[in-house]
XYZ file of C-alpha atoms in Angstrom:
313
model
C -74.377 51.432 4.258
C -75.592 55.305 3.808
C -72.415 55.914 1.459
C -72.876 53.131 -0.406
C -77.061 54.088 -0.616
C -75.735 57.534 -1.345
C -74.102 56.908 -4.045
C -76.190 53.634 -6.023
C -79.384 55.852 -5.795
C -78.230 58.357 -8.628
C -78.172 54.963 -10.463
C -81.140 53.345 -9.868
C -82.691 57.026 -10.742
C -81.665 56.702 -14.012
C -82.476 52.889 -14.569
C -86.333 54.666 -13.212
C -85.683 57.553 -15.502
C -85.353 55.268 -18.707
C -88.780 53.183 -17.520
C -90.126 56.376 -17.542
C -89.808 57.548 -20.583
C -90.296 54.372 -22.355
C -93.708 54.011 -20.269
C -94.887 56.963 -21.574
C -93.928 56.847 -25.060
C -91.741 60.346 -25.075
C -88.707 59.039 -27.180
C -89.744 56.687 -30.318
C -89.974 52.688 -29.375
C -87.510 52.336 -32.044
C -84.449 54.224 -30.361
C -83.960 51.456 -26.872
C -83.270 48.701 -29.745
C -80.536 50.778 -30.913
C -78.922 51.612 -27.822
C -77.643 48.154 -26.790
C -75.596 48.052 -30.178
C -74.233 51.527 -29.616
C -73.107 50.676 -26.368
C -72.051 47.447 -26.968
C -69.631 47.832 -29.455
C -68.885 51.594 -29.569
C -69.419 53.133 -26.481
C -68.189 50.657 -23.191
C -65.339 49.408 -25.596
C -63.821 52.996 -25.641
C -64.581 53.355 -22.297
C -62.681 50.061 -21.346
C -60.243 50.658 -23.743
C -59.179 54.534 -22.281
C -59.385 53.113 -19.100
C -57.053 50.165 -19.099
C -54.377 51.527 -21.633
C -53.240 53.956 -18.776
C -53.589 51.391 -15.937
C -51.077 50.983 -13.374
C -52.106 47.333 -13.883
C -48.238 46.224 -11.534
C -50.403 47.304 -8.079
C -53.678 45.104 -9.661
C -54.223 42.075 -7.060
C -55.466 40.178 -10.437
C -54.503 36.332 -10.158
C -56.484 35.486 -6.420
C -59.357 38.361 -8.189
C -59.787 36.165 -10.948
C -59.134 32.484 -9.586
C -62.216 33.827 -6.561
C -64.338 34.571 -9.103
C -63.657 31.808 -11.002
C -64.555 29.197 -7.972
C -67.788 31.145 -7.010
C -68.887 30.850 -10.920
C -67.848 27.400 -11.570
C -69.397 26.346 -8.079
C -72.912 28.319 -8.893
C -72.113 26.230 -12.240
C -72.670 23.249 -10.995
C -75.187 24.119 -8.276
C -77.296 25.046 -10.871
C -77.375 21.587 -12.965
C -77.805 19.821 -9.606
C -81.524 21.817 -9.193
C -82.345 20.625 -13.000
C -83.801 16.827 -12.168
C -85.825 18.980 -8.493
C -86.968 22.032 -10.023
C -87.850 19.377 -12.813
C -89.893 17.197 -10.437
C -90.955 20.077 -7.746
C -92.528 22.119 -10.737
C -92.183 20.955 -13.605
C -89.658 22.996 -15.262
C -89.358 22.466 -18.662
C -86.263 22.873 -20.677
C -85.986 26.159 -22.295
C -87.081 27.262 -18.426
C -84.691 25.781 -17.297
C -82.213 27.691 -19.804
C -84.161 30.460 -18.809
C -83.600 30.158 -15.046
C -79.988 29.204 -16.255
C -79.653 32.309 -17.734
C -81.020 34.145 -14.639
C -78.840 33.059 -12.100
C -75.626 32.790 -13.544
C -75.212 35.482 -15.965
C -74.740 39.318 -14.778
C -75.474 42.918 -15.992
C -72.195 44.208 -17.021
C -73.130 47.238 -17.792
C -74.918 47.780 -14.698
C -71.600 47.377 -12.785
C -69.467 48.943 -14.404
C -71.720 51.987 -13.614
C -71.918 50.973 -9.936
C -67.928 50.196 -9.404
C -67.826 53.200 -10.895
C -69.985 55.318 -8.503
C -68.806 53.866 -5.475
C -64.397 53.454 -6.486
C -63.613 55.538 -9.582
C -60.841 54.427 -12.038
C -59.409 52.111 -9.801
C -62.417 50.334 -9.190
C -63.191 50.348 -12.843
C -59.935 48.249 -13.472
C -60.626 45.491 -11.021
C -64.341 45.176 -13.252
C -63.364 45.456 -16.168
C -60.544 42.518 -15.578
C -63.416 40.624 -13.333
C -65.318 41.158 -17.297
C -62.756 39.253 -18.833
C -63.082 36.919 -16.510
C -66.206 36.058 -15.803
C -68.064 36.767 -19.603
C -65.755 33.922 -21.437
C -66.580 31.166 -18.950
C -70.281 32.484 -18.735
C -70.779 33.017 -22.403
C -69.537 28.955 -23.576
C -71.545 27.602 -20.535
C -74.968 29.500 -21.194
C -74.494 28.474 -25.027
C -73.876 25.369 -24.422
C -77.643 25.309 -22.577
C -79.671 26.294 -24.062
C -78.024 24.077 -27.008
C -79.256 21.608 -25.104
C -82.169 22.149 -23.614
C -83.644 24.870 -26.134
C -86.331 23.851 -28.261
C -85.697 26.888 -31.066
C -86.004 25.234 -34.872
C -82.144 27.143 -35.755
C -81.194 26.250 -32.780
C -80.422 22.125 -32.677
C -77.906 19.858 -30.013
C -76.560 18.137 -32.901
C -75.686 21.805 -34.936
C -74.124 23.161 -32.365
C -70.242 23.980 -33.080
C -67.335 25.240 -30.507
C -65.946 26.657 -33.402
C -68.689 28.817 -33.432
C -68.899 29.480 -30.253
C -64.923 30.398 -30.063
C -65.252 33.141 -33.153
C -68.500 34.394 -31.170
C -65.678 35.201 -28.051
C -62.837 36.370 -30.208
C -65.337 38.944 -31.718
C -67.030 39.589 -28.943
C -66.603 43.609 -28.372
C -65.962 43.635 -24.916
C -63.483 41.266 -24.955
C -61.219 42.956 -27.471
C -61.277 45.972 -25.743
C -59.875 44.719 -23.455
C -57.164 42.740 -24.902
C -56.231 45.700 -27.066
C -55.930 47.966 -23.191
C -54.263 45.568 -21.413
C -51.957 45.529 -25.225
C -51.554 49.202 -25.108
C -50.691 49.211 -21.126
C -48.079 46.395 -21.654
C -46.215 48.387 -24.259
C -46.435 51.686 -23.275
C -48.870 53.544 -25.659
C -49.930 56.410 -25.445
C -52.765 58.316 -26.478
C -52.620 61.851 -26.667
C -53.758 64.423 -24.388
C -56.761 64.836 -27.050
C -57.806 61.237 -27.937
C -57.812 60.950 -23.935
C -59.853 63.911 -23.464
C -62.755 62.122 -26.418
C -63.053 58.744 -25.222
C -63.654 60.091 -21.738
C -66.212 62.317 -22.869
C -67.983 58.769 -25.138
C -66.956 56.761 -22.046
C -69.317 58.889 -19.432
C -72.564 58.545 -21.710
C -71.750 55.236 -22.536
C -72.569 54.228 -18.860
C -75.357 57.236 -18.817
C -77.646 55.200 -21.893
C -76.469 52.229 -20.821
C -78.573 52.899 -17.864
C -81.669 54.111 -19.492
C -81.917 51.356 -21.807
C -81.892 48.877 -18.769
C -84.842 50.965 -17.598
C -86.792 50.706 -20.742
C -86.238 46.854 -20.737
C -88.378 45.801 -17.577
C -91.340 44.060 -18.300
C -93.401 44.164 -15.492
C -96.031 42.446 -16.968
C -94.183 39.364 -17.488
C -93.634 39.651 -13.491
C -96.931 37.635 -13.451
C -95.988 34.367 -14.186
C -93.215 31.839 -13.329
C -92.798 33.544 -9.894
C -91.498 30.800 -7.832
C -88.884 30.250 -10.233
C -88.117 34.082 -10.239
C -87.835 34.266 -6.930
C -85.200 31.518 -6.373
C -83.200 32.398 -9.303
C -83.338 35.870 -8.144
C -81.823 34.621 -3.522
C -79.150 32.753 -5.957
C -77.952 35.811 -7.935
C -78.668 38.369 -5.659
C -78.061 36.826 -2.534
C -76.134 33.523 -2.714
C -73.591 34.362 -5.935
C -72.589 36.929 -3.859
C -71.708 35.555 -0.449
C -70.311 32.485 -2.805
C -67.308 35.281 -3.973
C -67.122 36.549 -0.591
C -66.066 32.833 0.546
C -63.644 32.537 -2.010
C -62.106 35.358 -1.632
C -61.516 34.804 2.069
C -60.048 31.244 0.670
C -57.284 32.807 -1.289
C -57.424 35.747 0.961
C -58.606 38.492 -1.122
C -59.051 41.422 0.363
C -60.140 45.705 -0.020
C -60.646 46.843 -3.434
C -60.750 43.740 -4.880
C -62.738 42.296 -2.535
C -65.669 44.810 -3.030
C -65.851 44.976 -6.602
C -66.063 41.256 -6.708
C -68.724 41.459 -4.711
C -70.916 43.864 -6.726
C -69.943 41.772 -9.759
C -71.464 38.840 -7.851
C -74.559 40.872 -6.349
C -75.462 42.633 -9.367
C -78.687 41.695 -11.486
C -78.619 39.517 -14.978
C -77.650 40.817 -18.148
C -80.493 42.244 -20.026
C -79.438 40.598 -23.396
C -80.688 37.228 -21.517
C -83.757 38.122 -22.927
C -82.564 38.164 -26.714
C -80.464 35.036 -26.129
C -83.520 33.517 -25.003
C -85.772 34.597 -27.928
C -83.128 33.510 -30.586
C -82.519 29.926 -28.969
C -85.340 28.375 -28.214
C -84.830 29.615 -24.062
C -88.115 30.730 -22.311
C -88.633 34.295 -23.057
C -91.103 35.377 -20.652
C -89.586 33.545 -17.666
C -86.184 35.120 -18.461
C -88.101 38.611 -18.807
C -89.468 38.675 -15.921
C -86.389 37.729 -13.617
C -84.125 40.467 -15.367
C -87.251 42.865 -14.324
C -87.168 40.989 -10.346
C -83.300 41.049 -9.927
C -83.095 44.741 -11.248
C -85.980 46.047 -8.853
C -84.884 43.706 -6.000
C -81.205 44.602 -6.264
C -81.945 48.587 -5.557
C -82.404 46.706 -1.617
C -80.085 44.010 -1.882
C -77.179 44.834 -3.698
C -76.283 47.606 -0.875
C -77.013 45.037 2.192
C -74.862 43.030 0.497
C -71.712 45.257 0.285
C -72.651 46.313 3.964
C -72.873 42.864 5.294
C -70.246 41.734 3.379
C -67.120 44.118 2.212
């Protein structure tokens, strides 16, 4: 467990540095909103292309890992829909509130997870992390857009206007999924990009992880924690504890072990995605609630994630 804490501590320190820089106003506030698209559309895709294009995919047990992740994610989605009427009756959880609760519990911060996986397991783990991203993101993106379309209240987002065609276009244009496809395609075709470009991509990839983690810290909103405490705590328990337990159970049933199992645990135990706040604001969710969930989970994961790795790996 000490090794996990030592490996994870720099990750959380970078998050804390991002929060402090934003808090003291050392940099202009306009910088932080620009970091997310920079990492999302350029830095992380290039990192994934470089990693997957030269990976030995033949020795990676991808099928078992994919099945375990899909089983766990599907189980959590079903559980959240079962909880919907219960929470509405007990705490009066509204439709927009449910969308934020759903996002906070089902989604995961791919930036933070990939940074943690690389710190703990190096490039072999990063390969499995990128693959896990490819498996989980389409499912979670589709389901969360549907939930927001049905339960959100934004005037720009009515259920009657929901289009699976538009959703498919969003997925096809998703930079992470595009970069994964390019990286795997280059790998299967045996294309090599040369040492100069490889070094360039390595430099870009190194900056991607640090900048993304600082952006996570800058986005923390502690003032939002004053409200909706019950929902925040319940969402965090389900996401940070129950979800990795579901993944481990699925791994045990499918006999997924070793590095694949540990990477799967990190993916399950990672806090929810920071982009959930943007989706909530644009599609009629409860933005204050999801901001509180993101903040609480990011801080709580500093404790829960090492514990999950220690007990479940």
